[in-house]
Amino acid sequence: MFNLVSALLNNLGYIIIIAFLFTRIQSSRNIFAKENYNAKDIIMLSLFFGGLAIIGTYSGINYKGSIANTRNIGVIAGGLMVSPWVGIISGIIAGIHRFFLLDGQFTAIPCAISTVFGGFFVAYLSKSINEKNKYIYGFFAGFIVENLSMLLIYLLGADKAHALEIVKAIYIPMILANALGVPIVIIIIESIIEEKEIMAGKQAKLSLEIAEKTLPYFSNGGSLNEVCKIIMEALGAKSVILSNEKFIVGSHSFSDEFRVDHVEVQSEEAKKVLSTGEMFVANRIFNKQEFECVEGNIKSYIIVPLYQNKKVSGTLKVYFDKFGQITESKKNLIVGLSQLISTQLELTKLENFKAMARDANFKMLQTQINPHFLFNALNTISSFIRINPEKARDVILNLSTILRFNLENFDRLVPVEKEIEQVKAYVNIEQARFNNKIKVDYSIDDDILNFQIPSLIIQPLVENSIKHGLLPKREGGSVFIGIKKIENNHIKITVKDDGVGIPQEIINSIDDVDIKSIGLKNVHARLKLLYGKGLEIKRLAQGTEINYDI
C-alpha cells in the first residue's frame, strides 16, 4: 500500500505540473480571464481537463486487473472551477477512454461509470457552492466520487474476493491522491482568477486615469489628437485613431513610422464595424490583407465601435507592433474606453446644446430689459429738453452711462461697483422724472466693490420697487439697496422698499414658464439659469423685501 501511495502522489505531481504549465500559457490565461465562456472556450477547456484525466489514467499503476490513478482530478476541477459543461464533457471523454482501455479491464466498467457520474455530480454541485470554498467542495467531491468507484468495483466485480482485494489495496491511495489533488489544481486555477481580479483592478485604475486626463479635452472642446495620444501612451500602442462615420477626427502615432496619411475612413474592416457595430481584431499572421492601410511594422490591431444615441457613430482603432498585445483583458479595456469616449462625446454634445439654449434664453431675458430703460429715459429727456435743458443734459449723461454699460458688459460678470454706478444712473433718471417722491439709500460693504456679479441683476429690482411700490403712493417712498459679504465667499443682495407691497399672487407665480414681466421674473429666471436658485421675496407690513445670494 505504501508503494501505491508513493507512486500515486508522484503521479499527482505530474498532474499538478501540467495544470500549472497550462495556466502559464498566455492563450490559456486569456480564456480563464473571461467573465463568460463561449462554445469554443467550453470545447477547448473540456479537451484540456478531459486530457488531464486521461493522463491521470495512463500514469496510473496497474494492480491485479485495476489501475490506481488520478483520473477524476481533471473532471472534478474542470466542473467546479470552469463550467458545469466542462465537468460533464470531460467526464464523458475520460469515462469512454477508460472503458475502452485494454489495461485494467476488470475495473473498466465501474471506473468508467464513476468518472462519468463525477462529471454530472460536480455540474450539479457547482450551482450551489460558495465561490470562496471551492477547494473544500473539491476535496469532498473527490472523496465521494472515489468512494463510489470503490463501491462499484466491488458490486460489479465478477469475482467478489478479487474485487475486495483490489479495493482494500487501492482505496486509501486513490482517496488520498484524488481528494488532495483536486483542491491543489483548484488553487492553481484560482490563482489565475485572482490575477484576473488584480488585472481588472489595474484596468479600472487605468481607465479612471485615462478618463481624468481626457475629460478636459472633451468638456472644453479640445483636440481629439490629444485624447488619442493619452490612450496610446496608456496602452503602450503605436498608433490610435478616432473616426466618425466618414472621416478621421483624431489620431496620434508613436513616430512617423506609424503615421496616418489619409483623412477618410478607408479600410473595409472599419466600414464593416461601422455598419455592424461588431468589434474587429486583426493579426498579421492570419489577416495579412487587412494591413494594407496601416503604415509601419504593425502586427496587430483592434477596431471597436463608438455610439451616440444607441447608433454607431464612429470607431476607435488601436494599433500594436507585437502579436500578443491584444489580450482578452486589454480587449475588454479598449471596449471600456470606447464606451467611455462614446459617453463623453454624448455628454459634450448635450452640454453644448444646453449651453446654447441657456445662452439664447439668457440673451432673450436681457434684451427684454434694455428697451424698457430706453423708453423711460427718452420720455424723460423729451419732457425736459425745452423747459429745463440742464436736467435734460443730466438725463442724457445718465442714459449714456446705462447704454455704455449694456454695450460693454452684455452677458458678462461685472464688479459690484460698476453695477451700482449703472443703478445710480437709473435712479437719477427716475428722480428727475418724479422729483422728491423717490429716495434711495445704499449700504454696501467697501471690501466687496470688486466682487463679480452678473450685469443688470439689481437695476430691474430697483425699477420694480419704484414703479410698483413707491409711485402708487401719493407721497412716494424710499428704496434700500444693501450688499454685504456672507460666509463661503458669497454676497447677499437686498432690495427693500416701503411702498404698497407686492401682491401675493405675483410671488406665487414667480416660477411660471410664461415670462411676461420684465422685472422680477426676468431677474429670477436669470439667477436660476446661472446659480440654480432665484429670488427670495417677502411681502412686509409696509412694502416688499427681496433677497438673493451670489
XYZ file of C-alpha atoms in Angstrom:
550
model
C 0.000 0.000 0.000
C 2.812 2.384 0.866
C 4.319 1.905 -2.585
C 0.964 2.676 -4.216
C 0.543 5.839 -2.131
C 4.054 6.974 -3.028
C 3.549 6.251 -6.740
C 0.164 7.988 -6.941
C 1.418 11.070 -5.097
C 4.317 11.138 -7.548
C 1.829 10.950 -10.445
C -0.181 13.677 -8.752
C 2.909 15.844 -9.078
C 2.832 15.349 -12.852
C -0.822 16.395 -12.998
C -0.095 19.498 -10.931
C 2.884 20.447 -13.132
C 0.817 20.026 -16.308
C -2.031 22.123 -14.863
C 0.422 24.800 -13.754
C 2.189 24.964 -17.120
C -1.139 25.128 -18.959
C -2.259 28.112 -16.892
C 1.029 29.883 -17.680
C 0.311 29.860 -21.440
C -0.992 33.303 -22.450
C -3.818 31.970 -24.625
C -4.970 29.766 -21.727
C -4.783 32.673 -19.307
C -6.864 34.731 -21.738
C -9.589 32.084 -21.651
C -9.564 31.860 -17.850
C -9.692 35.686 -17.688
C -13.073 35.770 -19.422
C -16.223 36.543 -17.486
C -18.307 34.273 -19.748
C -17.211 31.313 -21.849
C -18.430 30.736 -25.393
C -18.906 27.317 -27.028
C -15.362 27.315 -28.411
C -13.916 28.009 -24.940
C -16.018 25.212 -23.408
C -14.791 22.717 -26.004
C -11.137 23.728 -25.579
C -11.297 23.558 -21.785
C -13.216 20.257 -21.886
C -10.493 18.782 -24.074
C -7.823 20.023 -21.665
C -9.463 18.719 -18.482
C -10.540 15.521 -20.268
C -6.937 15.145 -21.441
C -5.728 15.782 -17.901
C -7.995 12.955 -16.728
C -6.688 10.627 -19.476
C -3.101 11.439 -18.449
C -4.127 10.517 -14.908
C -5.282 7.148 -16.245
C -2.167 6.456 -18.353
C 0.147 7.437 -15.490
C -1.718 5.115 -13.130
C -0.349 1.945 -11.545
C -1.602 -1.461 -12.707
C -2.724 -3.619 -9.803
C -4.278 -7.050 -10.434
C -6.618 -6.004 -13.247
C -7.200 -2.469 -11.989
C -5.475 0.889 -12.426
C -4.744 3.042 -9.378
C -4.983 6.523 -10.918
C -5.650 10.259 -10.563
C -8.175 10.459 -13.403
C -11.018 12.171 -11.547
C -8.900 15.206 -10.606
C -9.263 16.751 -14.070
C -13.016 16.059 -14.296
C -13.860 17.468 -10.859
C -11.548 20.507 -11.088
C -12.877 21.435 -14.546
C -16.508 21.141 -13.474
C -16.092 23.161 -10.277
C -13.727 25.864 -11.488
C -14.693 26.482 -15.105
C -18.176 25.358 -16.123
C -20.659 22.549 -15.402
C -20.442 21.658 -19.097
C -16.680 21.239 -18.823
C -17.211 18.768 -15.987
C -19.825 16.793 -17.956
C -17.907 16.705 -21.270
C -14.509 15.945 -19.734
C -16.140 13.210 -17.587
C -17.668 11.598 -20.684
C -14.345 11.822 -22.571
C -12.332 10.307 -19.728
C -15.018 7.692 -18.971
C -15.214 6.454 -22.566
C -11.423 6.303 -22.731
C -11.298 4.256 -19.517
C -13.974 1.860 -20.770
C -12.046 1.010 -23.954
C -8.608 0.898 -22.342
C -7.187 -2.646 -22.601
C -5.294 -2.466 -19.311
C -7.276 -2.928 -16.107
C -10.359 -4.415 -17.753
C -11.546 -5.990 -14.507
C -12.453 -2.488 -13.199
C -13.118 -0.762 -16.560
C -16.921 -0.551 -16.292
C -17.170 0.663 -12.656
C -14.353 3.174 -13.161
C -15.912 4.494 -16.394
C -19.318 4.844 -14.695
C -17.889 6.646 -11.652
C -15.928 9.070 -13.872
C -18.986 9.969 -15.983
C -21.029 10.271 -12.785
C -18.329 12.552 -11.344
C -18.771 14.964 -14.288
C -22.533 15.211 -13.773
C -22.157 15.318 -9.982
C -19.821 18.349 -9.976
C -22.009 20.025 -12.640
C -24.886 19.849 -10.171
C -22.689 20.740 -7.213
C -21.206 23.817 -8.946
C -24.604 25.538 -8.979
C -24.812 25.779 -5.210
C -21.244 26.040 -3.924
C -19.611 29.035 -2.283
C -17.118 30.762 -4.576
C -14.580 31.142 -1.772
C -14.675 27.500 -0.646
C -14.410 25.622 -3.935
C -11.287 23.764 -2.849
C -13.188 22.318 0.142
C -16.016 21.180 -2.108
C -13.372 19.795 -4.464
C -11.911 17.688 -1.659
C -15.295 16.198 -0.731
C -16.268 15.703 -4.399
C -13.039 13.757 -4.948
C -13.725 11.746 -1.787
C -17.315 10.908 -2.824
C -16.519 10.008 -6.440
C -13.639 7.724 -5.426
C -15.794 6.038 -2.803
C -18.425 5.455 -5.473
C -15.747 3.955 -7.703
C -14.643 1.570 -4.942
C -18.256 0.556 -4.265
C -18.946 -0.146 -7.949
C -15.731 -2.169 -8.290
C -16.989 -4.473 -5.539
C -20.631 -4.592 -6.667
C -19.924 -5.107 -10.372
C -16.890 -7.366 -9.944
C -17.497 -10.956 -11.126
C -15.048 -12.274 -8.529
C -16.061 -10.663 -5.227
C -12.969 -11.856 -3.398
C -10.695 -10.421 -6.083
C -12.707 -7.185 -6.177
C -12.465 -6.832 -2.396
C -8.709 -7.417 -2.530
C -8.346 -4.626 -5.111
C -10.484 -2.221 -3.079
C -8.503 -2.887 0.084
C -5.222 -2.263 -1.733
C -6.078 0.890 -3.721
C -8.759 2.540 -1.551
C -6.523 4.709 0.643
C -4.012 5.624 -2.127
C -6.838 6.598 -4.528
C -8.713 8.605 -1.894
C -5.566 10.459 -0.821
C -4.320 11.219 -4.335
C -7.663 12.330 -5.811
C -9.207 14.043 -2.783
C -5.985 16.006 -2.185
C -5.190 16.546 -5.864
C -8.474 18.274 -6.721
C -8.028 21.152 -4.199
C -4.426 21.667 -5.352
C -5.467 22.009 -9.019
C -8.350 24.262 -7.972
C -5.966 26.509 -6.032
C -3.704 26.773 -9.102
C -6.669 27.843 -11.270
C -7.928 30.201 -8.552
C -4.559 31.953 -8.637
C -5.261 32.766 -12.285
C -8.692 34.118 -11.345
C -7.147 36.210 -8.581
C -4.647 37.553 -11.105
C -7.622 38.344 -13.328
C -9.248 40.311 -10.488
C -5.979 42.155 -9.819
C -5.707 42.884 -13.531
C -9.324 44.091 -13.539
C -8.487 46.439 -10.676
C -5.451 47.757 -12.545
C -7.569 48.207 -15.668
C -10.219 50.086 -13.689
C -7.496 52.345 -12.289
C -6.040 52.844 -15.767
C -9.491 53.618 -17.165
C -10.058 56.231 -14.463
C -6.662 57.780 -15.155
C -7.416 57.938 -18.883
C -10.871 59.392 -18.158
C -9.358 62.026 -15.855
C -6.743 63.019 -18.438
C -9.106 63.096 -21.431
C -12.084 64.778 -19.733
C -10.756 68.356 -20.160
C -10.366 67.825 -23.916
C -13.975 66.666 -24.231
C -15.542 69.229 -21.899
C -13.586 72.191 -23.288
C -13.815 71.175 -26.930
C -10.086 70.376 -27.071
C -8.178 68.433 -29.692
C -9.098 64.775 -30.103
C -5.496 64.222 -31.197
C -4.511 64.739 -27.564
C -7.143 62.204 -26.494
C -5.578 59.682 -28.913
C -2.118 60.453 -27.533
C -3.252 59.811 -23.953
C -4.835 56.475 -24.938
C -1.787 55.432 -26.989
C 0.645 56.105 -24.139
C -1.576 54.390 -21.566
C -1.983 51.212 -23.652
C 1.574 51.023 -24.973
C 0.238 51.182 -28.533
C 1.958 52.583 -31.618
C -0.976 54.445 -33.112
C -4.525 55.378 -32.091
C -7.231 56.729 -34.403
C -10.688 58.151 -33.701
C -13.110 58.455 -36.585
C -16.703 59.388 -37.238
C -18.726 57.608 -39.898
C -16.682 59.086 -42.772
C -13.560 60.882 -41.587
C -10.697 60.600 -39.105
C -11.359 63.179 -36.381
C -8.311 62.491 -34.226
C -5.100 60.470 -34.347
C -1.681 60.143 -32.775
C 1.290 57.933 -33.643
C 4.366 56.936 -31.678
C 6.601 58.096 -34.541
C 6.495 58.911 -38.252
C 6.956 55.207 -38.939
C 3.355 54.658 -37.861
C 1.914 57.863 -39.301
C -1.640 58.138 -40.659
C -1.630 59.662 -44.152
C -5.337 59.515 -45.007
C -8.269 61.537 -43.674
C -11.174 59.377 -44.815
C -12.234 56.025 -43.412
C -10.728 53.640 -45.995
C -10.415 50.095 -44.692
C -13.210 47.654 -45.341
C -12.839 46.394 -41.771
C -13.577 49.842 -40.302
C -16.576 50.213 -42.623
C -17.795 46.800 -41.503
C -17.519 47.809 -37.839
C -19.467 50.995 -38.631
C -22.217 49.024 -40.340
C -22.471 46.063 -37.937
C -21.349 47.557 -34.623
C -19.162 44.484 -34.021
C -15.570 44.661 -32.797
C -12.802 43.578 -35.184
C -9.393 42.199 -34.164
C -6.646 41.545 -36.728
C -3.331 39.720 -36.518
C -0.817 39.980 -39.348
C -0.219 36.222 -39.254
C -3.843 35.421 -40.043
C -5.171 38.644 -41.618
C -2.438 39.886 -43.952
C -4.843 41.616 -46.327
C -6.257 43.819 -43.550
C -2.960 45.687 -43.016
C -2.788 47.454 -46.363
C -3.916 50.836 -44.953
C -1.530 50.806 -41.979
C 1.937 52.351 -42.093
C 4.894 50.841 -40.243
C 5.566 47.466 -38.706
C 2.091 46.969 -37.273
C 1.401 43.346 -36.299
C -2.000 43.522 -34.638
C -4.823 45.994 -34.168
C -8.364 46.289 -32.870
C -11.316 48.362 -34.072
C -14.248 48.979 -31.719
C -17.414 50.988 -32.438
C -18.374 54.298 -30.831
C -22.028 55.033 -30.183
C -24.235 58.098 -29.914
C -27.962 57.775 -29.223
C -27.554 53.972 -29.440
C -26.314 54.206 -33.037
C -22.795 53.571 -34.305
C -21.252 57.000 -34.863
C -17.554 56.217 -35.283
C -14.676 53.947 -34.357
C -11.693 53.697 -32.029
C -8.682 51.965 -33.614
C -5.630 50.884 -31.613
C -2.509 49.546 -33.369
C 0.327 47.471 -31.844
C 3.716 46.342 -33.159
C 3.637 42.963 -31.354
C 1.470 39.897 -31.841
C 0.484 39.132 -28.267
C -0.564 42.575 -27.086
C -4.298 42.284 -27.712
C -5.001 40.032 -24.744
C -8.512 39.364 -23.504
C -8.019 41.815 -20.652
C -6.671 44.527 -22.950
C -9.522 43.889 -25.360
C -12.003 44.443 -22.523
C -10.138 47.604 -21.523
C -10.315 49.020 -25.069
C -14.029 48.204 -25.298
C -14.486 50.028 -21.979
C -12.566 53.013 -23.343
C -14.796 53.094 -26.428
C -17.832 53.218 -24.151
C -16.186 55.978 -22.110
C -15.439 58.013 -25.254
C -18.987 57.469 -26.538
C -20.395 58.726 -23.240
C -18.048 61.720 -23.181
C -18.969 62.676 -26.739
C -22.676 62.415 -25.948
C -22.298 64.467 -22.766
C -20.241 67.083 -24.637
C -22.902 67.319 -27.311
C -25.634 67.573 -24.677
C -23.738 70.231 -22.726
C -23.217 72.225 -25.924
C -26.928 72.129 -26.625
C -27.696 73.141 -23.037
C -25.165 75.968 -23.188
C -26.658 77.199 -26.456
C -30.168 77.090 -25.003
C -29.012 78.782 -21.795
C -27.221 81.454 -23.807
C -30.208 82.082 -26.018
C -32.554 82.239 -23.036
C -30.199 84.491 -21.100
C -29.833 86.890 -24.019
C -33.572 86.920 -24.574
C -34.146 87.867 -20.946
C -31.534 90.592 -21.032
C -32.769 92.135 -24.275
C -36.235 92.399 -22.694
C -34.807 94.750 -20.104
C -32.877 97.139 -22.329
C -35.799 98.600 -24.369
C -37.608 99.455 -21.126
C -34.678 101.601 -19.969
C -34.536 103.368 -23.276
C -38.269 104.029 -23.455
C -38.449 105.611 -19.985
C -35.276 107.650 -20.456
C -36.317 109.091 -23.827
C -39.657 110.144 -22.414
C -37.874 111.892 -19.546
C -35.461 113.673 -21.894
C -38.271 114.829 -24.172
C -40.149 116.298 -21.207
C -37.145 118.348 -20.033
C -35.428 119.347 -23.232
C -37.349 122.624 -23.630
C -38.267 123.588 -20.070
C -35.054 122.528 -18.326
C -32.163 121.819 -20.729
C -29.713 121.304 -17.838
C -31.793 118.493 -16.421
C -32.185 117.074 -19.917
C -28.389 117.097 -20.229
C -28.021 115.225 -16.901
C -30.568 112.647 -18.014
C -28.717 112.193 -21.316
C -25.444 111.622 -19.423
C -27.114 109.102 -17.151
C -28.685 107.405 -20.160
C -25.308 107.229 -21.899
C -23.882 105.595 -18.756
C -26.603 102.957 -18.910
C -26.247 102.303 -22.655
C -22.458 102.151 -22.483
C -22.708 99.761 -19.558
C -25.037 97.479 -21.519
C -22.929 97.547 -24.664
C -19.663 96.858 -22.873
C -20.901 94.349 -20.325
C -23.618 92.404 -22.114
C -23.625 88.783 -20.897
C -20.644 89.403 -18.592
C -19.797 89.438 -14.943
C -19.072 92.937 -13.647
C -17.725 94.363 -10.362
C -20.324 95.403 -7.795
C -19.026 98.979 -8.099
C -19.868 99.143 -11.819
C -23.295 97.614 -11.331
C -24.078 100.191 -8.657
C -22.953 103.026 -10.983
C -25.494 101.811 -13.511
C -28.185 101.559 -10.784
C -27.444 105.127 -9.673
C -27.710 106.347 -13.260
C -31.146 104.748 -13.497
C -32.232 106.194 -10.116
C -31.085 109.673 -11.210
C -33.307 109.451 -14.291
C -36.297 108.362 -12.203
C -35.679 111.077 -9.597
C -35.529 113.621 -12.391
C -38.943 112.429 -13.554
C -40.664 112.282 -10.165
C -38.772 114.915 -8.176
C -38.707 114.137 -4.464
C -41.096 111.183 -4.450
C -38.193 108.750 -4.671
C -35.420 108.292 -2.147
C -32.726 105.623 -2.351
C -30.344 104.559 0.425
C -27.231 102.475 -0.233
C -25.431 100.206 2.257
C -22.531 98.457 0.511
C -19.510 96.890 2.184
C -16.303 98.510 0.913
C -14.448 95.185 0.645
C -16.848 93.736 -1.950
C -16.767 96.539 -4.547
C -14.683 94.323 -6.849
C -16.834 91.229 -6.327
C -18.028 89.915 -9.708
C -21.798 89.664 -10.292
C -23.977 89.313 -13.429
C -24.789 92.616 -15.112
C -28.317 94.052 -14.786
C -29.100 91.957 -11.739
C -30.016 94.827 -9.352
C -31.482 97.631 -11.513
C -34.638 95.744 -12.593
C -35.470 95.111 -8.919
C -34.986 98.771 -8.069
C -37.163 99.695 -11.047
C -39.841 97.270 -9.805
C -39.754 98.829 -6.327
C -40.076 102.354 -7.708
C -42.711 101.630 -10.351
C -44.945 99.212 -8.449
C -44.122 100.030 -4.826
C -43.444 103.774 -4.420
C -45.195 105.551 -7.287
C -48.703 104.242 -6.458
C -48.322 106.128 -3.128
C -49.030 109.843 -3.367
C -46.163 110.709 -1.065
C -43.741 108.255 -2.694
C -41.242 106.439 -0.527
C -37.746 105.062 -0.246
C -35.759 102.100 -1.535
C -32.964 100.433 0.406
C -30.153 98.682 -1.504
C -27.856 96.565 0.672
C -24.907 94.396 -0.372
C -22.853 92.595 2.245
C -20.371 89.750 2.414
C -21.519 86.447 3.924
C -19.933 83.021 4.508
C -18.276 80.882 1.806
C -17.100 83.964 -0.104
C -20.656 84.814 -1.148
C -22.503 88.115 -1.021
C -26.096 88.862 -0.051
C -28.027 91.477 -2.030
C -31.140 93.102 -0.561
C -33.604 95.455 -2.278
C -36.302 96.664 0.119
C -38.953 99.380 -0.234
C -41.682 100.873 1.950
C -44.216 101.008 -0.862
C -47.649 99.455 -1.253
C -46.298 95.900 -1.133
C -46.178 93.173 -3.719
C -49.369 91.146 -4.307
C -49.096 87.572 -3.051
C -50.213 86.157 -6.405
C -47.117 87.635 -8.084
C -44.886 85.895 -5.518
C -46.768 82.646 -6.126
C -46.421 82.934 -9.925
C -42.735 83.892 -9.994
C -41.797 80.472 -11.421
C -44.398 80.475 -14.191
C -42.941 79.408 -17.549
C -44.640 82.262 -19.449
C -42.411 85.241 -18.669
C -44.255 88.464 -19.456
C -42.952 90.773 -16.750
C -39.599 92.399 -17.430
C -38.741 92.957 -13.765
C -38.867 90.316 -11.074
C -39.432 87.344 -13.345
C -36.508 88.228 -15.584
C -34.014 88.530 -12.749
C -35.442 85.447 -11.052
C -35.089 83.417 -14.270
C -31.541 84.640 -14.920
C -30.424 83.808 -11.386
C -31.876 80.310 -11.705
C -30.102 79.821 -15.023
C -26.792 80.951 -13.580
C -26.893 79.667 -9.996
C -29.836 77.290 -9.769
C -31.646 79.458 -7.203
C -33.712 82.584 -7.751
C -35.122 85.430 -5.653
C -36.492 85.242 -2.098
C -39.435 87.665 -1.984
C -41.244 88.755 1.187
C -44.358 90.885 1.488
C -43.834 93.175 4.511
C -46.350 95.020 6.650
C -45.327 98.062 4.611
C -43.513 97.332 1.399
C -41.530 94.467 -0.104
C -38.167 92.869 0.600
C -36.161 90.881 -1.952
C -33.006 88.921 -1.074
C -30.665 86.680 -3.038
C -27.159 85.297 -2.659
C -24.373 85.211 -5.253
